[in-house]
Coordinates of C-alpha atoms and ligand atoms in Angstrom, one line a residue:
M1 CA 129.0 145.1 83.6
R2 CA 129.1 145.9 79.7
K3 CA 126.0 146.2 77.8
S4 CA 126.6 143.0 75.9
D5 CA 126.9 141.0 79.2
K6 CA 123.4 141.8 80.0
L7 CA 120.8 138.9 79.9
E8 CA 117.8 139.1 78.2
A9 CA 114.8 138.5 80.4
S10 CA 113.9 135.1 78.7
E11 CA 117.8 133.9 79.0
A12 CA 118.0 134.9 82.7
A13 CA 114.7 132.9 83.2
A14 CA 116.5 129.9 81.7
V15 CA 119.4 130.1 83.7
L16 CA 117.5 130.6 86.9
E17 CA 115.2 127.3 85.8
V18 CA 118.6 125.4 85.2
A19 CA 120.2 126.4 88.7
L20 CA 116.9 125.8 90.5
A21 CA 116.6 122.2 88.8
R22 CA 120.1 121.4 89.6
Q23 CA 119.5 122.4 93.2
K24 CA 116.4 119.7 93.0
A25 CA 118.8 117.2 91.3
I26 CA 121.4 117.7 94.0
K27 CA 118.4 117.0 96.8
S28 CA 117.0 114.3 94.9
A29 CA 120.2 112.1 94.9
K30 CA 119.3 110.6 91.5
F31 CA 122.7 111.6 90.0
A32 CA 125.9 111.4 91.8
N33 CA 127.4 114.4 90.1
A34 CA 124.3 116.4 89.6
E35 CA 126.3 119.3 91.0
K36 CA 127.8 119.6 87.6
M37 CA 125.0 118.7 85.4
F38 CA 122.2 120.7 83.7
F39 CA 118.6 119.9 84.1
T40 CA 115.3 121.7 83.7
R41 CA 112.5 120.7 86.2
D42 CA 110.7 118.7 83.9
A43 CA 113.7 117.2 82.3
L44 CA 114.8 116.1 85.9
E45 CA 111.4 114.6 86.8
Q46 CA 111.6 112.5 83.6
A47 CA 115.0 111.4 84.0
S48 CA 115.6 107.9 85.4
G49 CA 118.1 107.7 88.6
E50 CA 121.4 106.4 88.0
K51 CA 120.6 103.1 90.5
I52 CA 118.0 102.3 87.8
T53 CA 120.1 103.1 84.6
A54 CA 122.7 101.0 86.0
H55 CA 120.4 98.1 86.6
R56 CA 119.0 98.4 83.1
R57 CA 122.8 99.0 81.6
K58 CA 123.7 95.4 82.8
R59 CA 121.6 93.8 80.3
F60 CA 123.1 96.1 77.4
Q61 CA 126.4 94.9 78.7
T62 CA 125.8 91.3 78.9
L63 CA 124.2 91.5 75.1
A64 CA 127.1 93.7 74.0
E65 CA 130.1 91.1 75.5
S66 CA 127.9 88.2 73.7
L67 CA 128.1 90.1 70.3
G68 CA 131.8 90.2 70.7
S69 CA 132.7 93.4 68.7
A70 CA 132.2 97.1 69.5
V71 CA 128.4 98.1 69.6
A72 CA 126.7 101.4 68.6
I73 CA 123.8 102.5 70.5
V74 CA 120.9 104.8 69.7
D75 CA 118.8 106.6 72.2
F76 CA 115.4 107.5 70.9
C77 CA 114.0 110.6 72.8
C78 CA 117.2 111.1 74.6
G79 CA 116.0 114.5 76.5
V80 CA 118.8 115.7 78.6
G81 CA 120.9 112.6 78.1
G82 CA 120.1 110.9 81.5
D83 CA 119.8 107.2 79.9
S84 CA 122.2 107.9 76.9
L85 CA 125.0 108.8 79.4
A86 CA 124.4 105.7 81.6
L87 CA 124.9 103.6 78.4
C88 CA 128.2 105.1 77.4
P89 CA 130.3 102.6 79.0
V90 CA 128.6 99.9 76.9
G91 CA 129.2 101.8 73.4
P92 CA 129.0 105.1 71.7
V93 CA 125.6 106.7 71.9
T94 CA 123.7 108.8 69.5
G95 CA 120.8 110.6 71.2
I96 CA 118.0 111.8 69.1
D97 CA 115.5 114.3 70.4
L98 CA 112.9 116.8 68.9
S99 CA 113.9 119.5 71.6
E100 CA 117.1 121.7 70.6
A101 CA 117.0 123.0 74.2
R102 CA 117.2 119.4 75.7
L103 CA 120.0 118.6 73.5
V104 CA 122.0 121.6 74.3
L105 CA 121.8 120.3 77.9
A106 CA 122.3 116.8 77.1
K107 CA 125.6 117.9 75.5
A108 CA 126.7 120.1 78.2
N109 CA 126.0 116.8 80.8
A110 CA 128.2 114.7 78.5
T111 CA 131.0 117.2 78.6
A112 CA 130.8 117.7 82.3
L113 CA 130.7 113.8 82.9
G114 CA 134.1 113.8 80.6
L115 CA 131.8 111.6 78.1
S116 CA 131.9 114.0 74.9
D117 CA 133.7 111.4 72.9
R118 CA 131.1 108.8 73.6
F119 CA 127.9 110.8 73.0
D120 CA 126.6 112.5 69.8
A121 CA 123.3 114.4 69.7
V122 CA 120.8 114.8 67.0
C123 CA 117.7 116.8 66.7
A124 CA 115.1 115.1 64.6
D125 CA 111.7 113.6 64.9
V126 CA 112.2 109.8 65.7
A127 CA 108.8 108.9 64.2
K128 CA 110.4 109.8 60.9
F129 CA 113.9 108.2 62.1
S130 CA 115.5 107.0 58.8
S131 CA 118.9 107.5 57.2
A132 CA 117.2 110.2 54.8
N133 CA 115.7 112.1 57.6
I134 CA 118.4 112.2 60.1
N135 CA 121.9 113.8 59.4
H136 CA 123.7 110.8 60.7
S137 CA 123.6 108.4 57.8
N138 CA 127.3 107.3 58.2
T139 CA 126.2 105.1 61.5
I140 CA 122.5 104.5 61.1
N141 CA 123.4 100.9 59.8
S142 CA 125.6 100.2 62.9
Y143 CA 123.2 100.7 65.7
Q144 CA 123.0 97.3 67.4
L145 CA 121.2 98.3 70.5
A146 CA 118.4 100.8 71.0
F147 CA 116.8 102.8 74.0
F148 CA 113.5 104.2 73.7
D149 CA 112.0 106.9 76.5
P150 CA 108.7 108.4 74.9
G151 CA 107.2 111.3 76.6
R152 CA 104.4 110.5 79.1
R153 CA 103.1 113.7 79.9
D154 CA 100.8 116.0 78.0
E155 CA 101.2 119.8 77.1
Q156 CA 99.5 120.6 80.7
G157 CA 102.1 118.3 82.2
K158 CA 99.4 115.7 83.2
R159 CA 100.3 112.1 83.0
I160 CA 99.3 110.1 80.0
F161 CA 98.5 106.4 80.5
K162 CA 97.3 105.1 77.1
A163 CA 100.7 104.0 75.8
E164 CA 99.5 105.1 72.0
A165 CA 99.0 108.5 73.3
Y166 CA 102.8 108.9 74.3
Q167 CA 104.8 111.2 72.4
P168 CA 105.6 109.5 70.0
P169 CA 103.1 106.8 70.3
L170 CA 104.6 103.5 71.7
S171 CA 104.0 101.6 68.2
T172 CA 106.5 103.8 66.7
L173 CA 109.1 101.2 68.0
K174 CA 107.4 98.7 65.5
N175 CA 109.3 100.4 62.8
W176 CA 112.6 99.5 64.4
L177 CA 111.7 96.2 65.1
R178 CA 111.0 95.5 61.4
K179 CA 114.7 96.6 60.8
D180 CA 113.8 98.5 57.7
E181 CA 115.8 101.5 59.3
L182 CA 117.9 99.3 61.7
P183 CA 119.0 96.4 59.9
N184 CA 121.8 95.5 62.4
L185 CA 119.3 95.8 65.5
K186 CA 119.9 93.3 68.2
G187 CA 118.0 94.4 71.0
L188 CA 115.6 97.5 72.1
A189 CA 114.5 98.5 75.5
V190 CA 111.5 101.0 76.2
K191 CA 110.9 102.9 79.3
V192 CA 107.3 103.2 80.0
S193 CA 104.8 104.1 82.9
P194 CA 104.8 101.3 85.6
G195 CA 100.9 101.4 85.5
I196 CA 101.3 100.1 81.8
D197 CA 98.3 98.3 80.6
Y198 CA 99.3 94.7 79.6
D199 CA 96.0 94.4 77.4
E200 CA 97.2 97.3 75.5
L201 CA 100.5 95.6 74.6
K202 CA 98.8 92.7 73.4
Q203 CA 96.4 94.7 71.2
L204 CA 99.6 96.4 69.8
G205 CA 101.1 93.1 69.0
L206 CA 104.2 93.6 71.2
D207 CA 105.8 90.7 72.3
C208 CA 108.4 91.5 75.2
E209 CA 109.3 90.9 78.6
V210 CA 107.8 93.7 81.1
E211 CA 109.9 94.6 83.8
I212 CA 108.5 96.7 86.8
I213 CA 111.3 98.5 88.9
S214 CA 110.8 99.9 92.4
E215 CA 113.7 101.5 94.2
N216 CA 113.4 101.3 98.3
G217 CA 109.9 100.1 98.0
D218 CA 108.4 103.2 95.5
V219 CA 107.7 101.8 92.1
K220 CA 109.6 103.9 89.6
E221 CA 109.2 102.3 86.0
A222 CA 108.6 99.7 83.7
V223 CA 111.0 98.7 80.8
L224 CA 109.6 96.5 77.9
W225 CA 112.6 94.3 76.9
F226 CA 112.6 93.4 73.2
A227 CA 114.6 90.9 70.7
D228 CA 117.9 89.6 72.1
L229 CA 117.9 92.1 75.2
R230 CA 115.0 90.1 76.4
S231 CA 117.2 87.3 76.9
A232 CA 120.5 88.8 77.7
G233 CA 121.6 86.9 80.7
T234 CA 117.9 86.1 81.7
D235 CA 115.1 83.5 80.6
K236 CA 113.6 84.3 77.2
N237 CA 110.4 82.8 78.4
T238 CA 109.9 85.4 81.0
T239 CA 107.1 87.7 80.1
R240 CA 106.8 89.7 83.6
R241 CA 109.2 90.5 86.2
A242 CA 109.6 92.5 89.3
T243 CA 113.0 94.1 90.4
L244 CA 113.2 95.6 93.9
L245 CA 116.3 97.6 94.5
Y246 CA 116.8 98.2 97.9
G247 CA 120.0 100.0 98.9
D248 CA 122.9 97.7 97.6
K249 CA 120.6 94.8 97.5
Q250 CA 118.3 93.5 94.7
F251 CA 115.2 91.0 95.0
N252 CA 113.7 89.4 91.6
F253 CA 110.6 87.8 90.9
D254 CA 109.6 86.7 87.6
D255 CA 107.1 83.9 85.8
S256 CA 109.9 82.0 83.9
Q257 CA 109.0 78.9 86.0
G258 CA 105.2 80.1 85.6
I259 CA 103.0 81.3 88.7
P260 CA 102.5 79.2 91.6
K261 CA 98.9 78.4 92.8
L262 CA 98.1 80.1 96.1
D263 CA 95.4 79.0 98.5
C264 CA 93.1 81.7 100.1
Q265 CA 93.3 81.5 104.0
K266 CA 91.3 83.2 106.6
P267 CA 93.5 86.3 107.9
D268 CA 94.9 85.4 111.2
R269 CA 97.8 86.8 112.8
Y270 CA 99.9 88.9 110.2
L271 CA 98.9 90.7 106.8
H272 CA 101.4 91.4 104.0
E273 CA 101.4 93.9 101.5
P274 CA 103.7 93.2 98.8
D275 CA 106.1 95.8 97.1
G276 CA 104.1 97.7 94.4
A277 CA 106.5 96.3 91.7
I278 CA 105.4 92.7 92.8
I279 CA 101.7 93.7 92.6
R280 CA 102.0 95.4 89.2
A281 CA 103.9 92.6 87.8
G282 CA 101.0 90.5 88.7
L283 CA 103.6 88.0 90.8
V284 CA 101.9 88.3 94.2
E285 CA 101.6 84.4 94.3
C286 CA 105.5 84.2 93.6
L287 CA 106.4 86.2 96.8
G288 CA 103.4 84.1 98.6
A289 CA 105.1 80.8 97.6
D290 CA 108.5 82.3 99.1
M291 CA 107.1 83.7 102.3
K292 CA 104.9 80.5 102.7
A293 CA 102.1 82.9 103.2
F294 CA 98.3 82.8 101.8
K295 CA 96.3 85.0 99.9
I296 CA 93.2 86.4 101.6
D297 CA 91.1 86.7 98.6
D298 CA 91.8 85.5 95.0
E299 CA 91.3 89.2 93.5
I300 CA 93.0 90.9 96.5
A301 CA 96.9 91.5 96.7
F302 CA 97.2 91.1 100.6
L303 CA 98.9 88.1 101.8
T304 CA 98.4 86.6 105.3
S305 CA 100.6 84.1 107.2
D306 CA 100.7 83.3 111.1
N307 CA 104.3 83.6 111.2
L308 CA 106.3 86.8 110.6
S309 CA 108.6 86.5 107.7
N310 CA 110.3 89.7 107.8
S311 CA 110.5 89.4 104.1
P312 CA 111.9 93.0 102.8
C313 CA 109.8 92.5 99.8
A314 CA 106.5 93.2 101.6
R315 CA 105.4 95.5 104.4
S316 CA 103.6 93.4 107.2
F317 CA 100.9 94.4 109.6
E318 CA 99.8 92.5 112.9
I319 CA 96.1 92.3 113.2
I320 CA 94.7 93.4 116.3
S321 CA 91.0 92.7 115.1
S322 CA 89.1 92.2 112.1
L323 CA 85.4 93.2 111.3
P324 CA 83.0 93.6 108.8
F325 CA 83.1 97.2 107.4
S326 CA 81.2 99.3 109.8
L327 CA 82.1 102.9 110.5
K328 CA 80.7 102.8 114.0
K329 CA 82.1 99.8 114.9
I330 CA 85.4 100.8 113.6
K331 CA 85.5 104.1 115.5
Q332 CA 84.5 102.1 118.6
E333 CA 87.4 99.7 118.3
L334 CA 89.9 102.4 117.7
Q335 CA 88.6 104.6 120.7
K336 CA 89.0 101.4 122.7
L337 CA 92.5 101.2 121.6
K338 CA 93.1 104.9 122.1
A339 CA 94.7 105.2 118.7
R340 CA 97.4 108.0 118.5
N341 CA 98.0 108.3 114.8
L342 CA 95.9 106.9 112.0
T343 CA 96.9 105.2 108.8
V344 CA 94.5 104.0 106.3
K345 CA 95.3 101.8 103.5
K346 CA 93.0 100.2 101.1
R347 CA 92.8 97.7 98.4
G348 CA 89.5 96.5 96.8
S349 CA 87.5 99.0 99.1
P350 CA 85.8 102.1 97.3
I351 CA 86.3 104.3 100.5
V352 CA 88.5 107.2 100.2
P353 CA 91.2 107.2 102.8
D354 CA 91.2 110.9 103.7
E355 CA 87.4 111.0 103.8
F356 CA 87.4 108.0 105.9
I357 CA 89.7 109.3 108.5
K358 CA 87.3 112.6 108.7
S359 CA 84.2 110.8 109.2
L360 CA 85.5 108.9 112.0
S361 CA 86.5 112.3 113.9
L362 CA 88.4 110.5 116.6
K363 CA 90.0 112.1 119.1
K364 CA 94.0 111.6 119.3
G365 CA 94.7 109.0 122.1
D366 CA 97.6 108.1 124.2
G367 CA 97.9 104.5 122.9
E368 CA 99.9 103.4 119.8
D369 CA 100.0 104.3 116.1
L370 CA 97.6 102.2 114.1
T371 CA 96.8 101.3 110.5
V372 CA 93.4 100.5 109.4
I373 CA 93.2 98.1 106.3
L374 CA 90.2 98.3 104.2
T375 CA 89.9 95.5 101.8
R376 CA 87.6 92.7 100.7
V377 CA 87.7 88.8 102.1
K378 CA 85.4 86.5 99.9
N379 CA 83.7 89.6 98.6
E380 CA 83.0 90.9 102.3
H381 CA 84.2 94.5 103.0
T382 CA 86.4 93.8 106.0
A383 CA 88.3 96.3 107.9
F384 CA 91.7 95.1 109.6
I385 CA 92.7 97.2 112.8
T386 CA 96.7 96.4 112.7
R387 CA 100.0 97.5 113.8
A388 CA 102.8 98.0 111.4
I389 CA 105.6 95.7 112.1
Ligands
SAM1 C1 110.7 111.3 78.9 S1 111.6 112.2 78.0 C2 113.2 111.6 77.8 C3 114.0 111.6 78.9 C4 115.5 111.1 78.9 N1 115.5 109.5 78.8 C5 116.5 111.3 79.8 O1 117.1 110.5 80.5 O2 116.6 112.7 80.0 C6 111.0 112.2 76.5 C7 111.7 113.0 75.4 O3 111.1 112.8 74.2 C8 111.3 114.2 73.3 N2 110.3 113.6 72.3 C9 108.9 113.7 72.4 N3 108.4 113.4 70.9 C10 109.5 113.3 70.2 C11 109.8 112.8 68.7 N4 108.6 112.6 68.0 N5 110.9 112.8 68.4 C12 112.0 113.2 69.1 N6 111.9 113.2 70.5 C13 110.8 113.3 71.0 C14 110.9 115.2 74.1 O4 111.6 116.2 73.7 C15 111.4 114.5 75.5 O5 112.8 115.0 75.6

């Protein structure tokens, strides 16, 4: 090796980081072409998988088609380009990010995927986005669609829950919606944490549809849809939506027709735990009406029914016994049933599942695997001993 071929320690560390992140990306199956792409560990964690970006792209495509002419897209906080590159089939994308390093990876990803003629990268602070501040004033007036994915981790890598503490703060988007800087903007979509606080959105005066997305039962993200992207191919009255992506199938629940009133009923044969996207979107009643199930308590997101509905939108449990919460009685019952493996779920109960399992100090039996569900029914702390269906 020639002297000039040697890597500095910091360069070698960066190469290793990218190589390890690529291995992780291949394993995670987030990207079909991961073996050609470039990530860092953090950037990979923050990027949405292709199933979700493809789902989001449909609204962009619908709106772009209705606009009739070619559209240009701006991706605020584009990172390594996961979202930018997913949007390239809709129109040319300009990705803006503060991090030079991430933009290098974003450009390399565009090249690796054969999209370099559809993607441009600009290093700038999106909070100061204006034709004066970004070196891209030739196209700034032509952006019709925008995507924004603010950072949601602090310097130590901890999750940030308050939307105004995001990097940059969520309210930054108000500048763009006012159209001072983006006079031709027709639609904006924003990726936020699935735990977004609806009250905070209200306090910020943000009028949008909130879509919570889960993939194979895991809640992944929330998307805020503004302006014409809110109604592209959908009902503009929708304020909340749950989208469940399962393999090739998709299930949707929304409040466009209002939320049905669901009666409470004493849990009898089955308990159903709705998919987390439905719970976070506050649409448990919509699922209950579909499943012909009842709530067990006005405040609790479990449903009950006498019939098994086999809905892929909920996990179902057959109730073996139900008892008021008492460690001693639950232990006796589980011993009687010779529980083998025990899973504990809770909703509306202060109990910490791991500590609860420890305090039961059960011997492993040769019976079946059981799930104990700790919850509240009419304000009574209740334990259901169940088998998962
Ligand atoms: C959640 S990541 C974006 C991930 C990206 N959508 C992807 O698919 O790879 C957030 C990004 O925001 C960038 N960022 C944070 N504050 C910024 C600011 N004020 N201006 C521009 N970029 C910023 C960070 O550098 C980071 O890449």
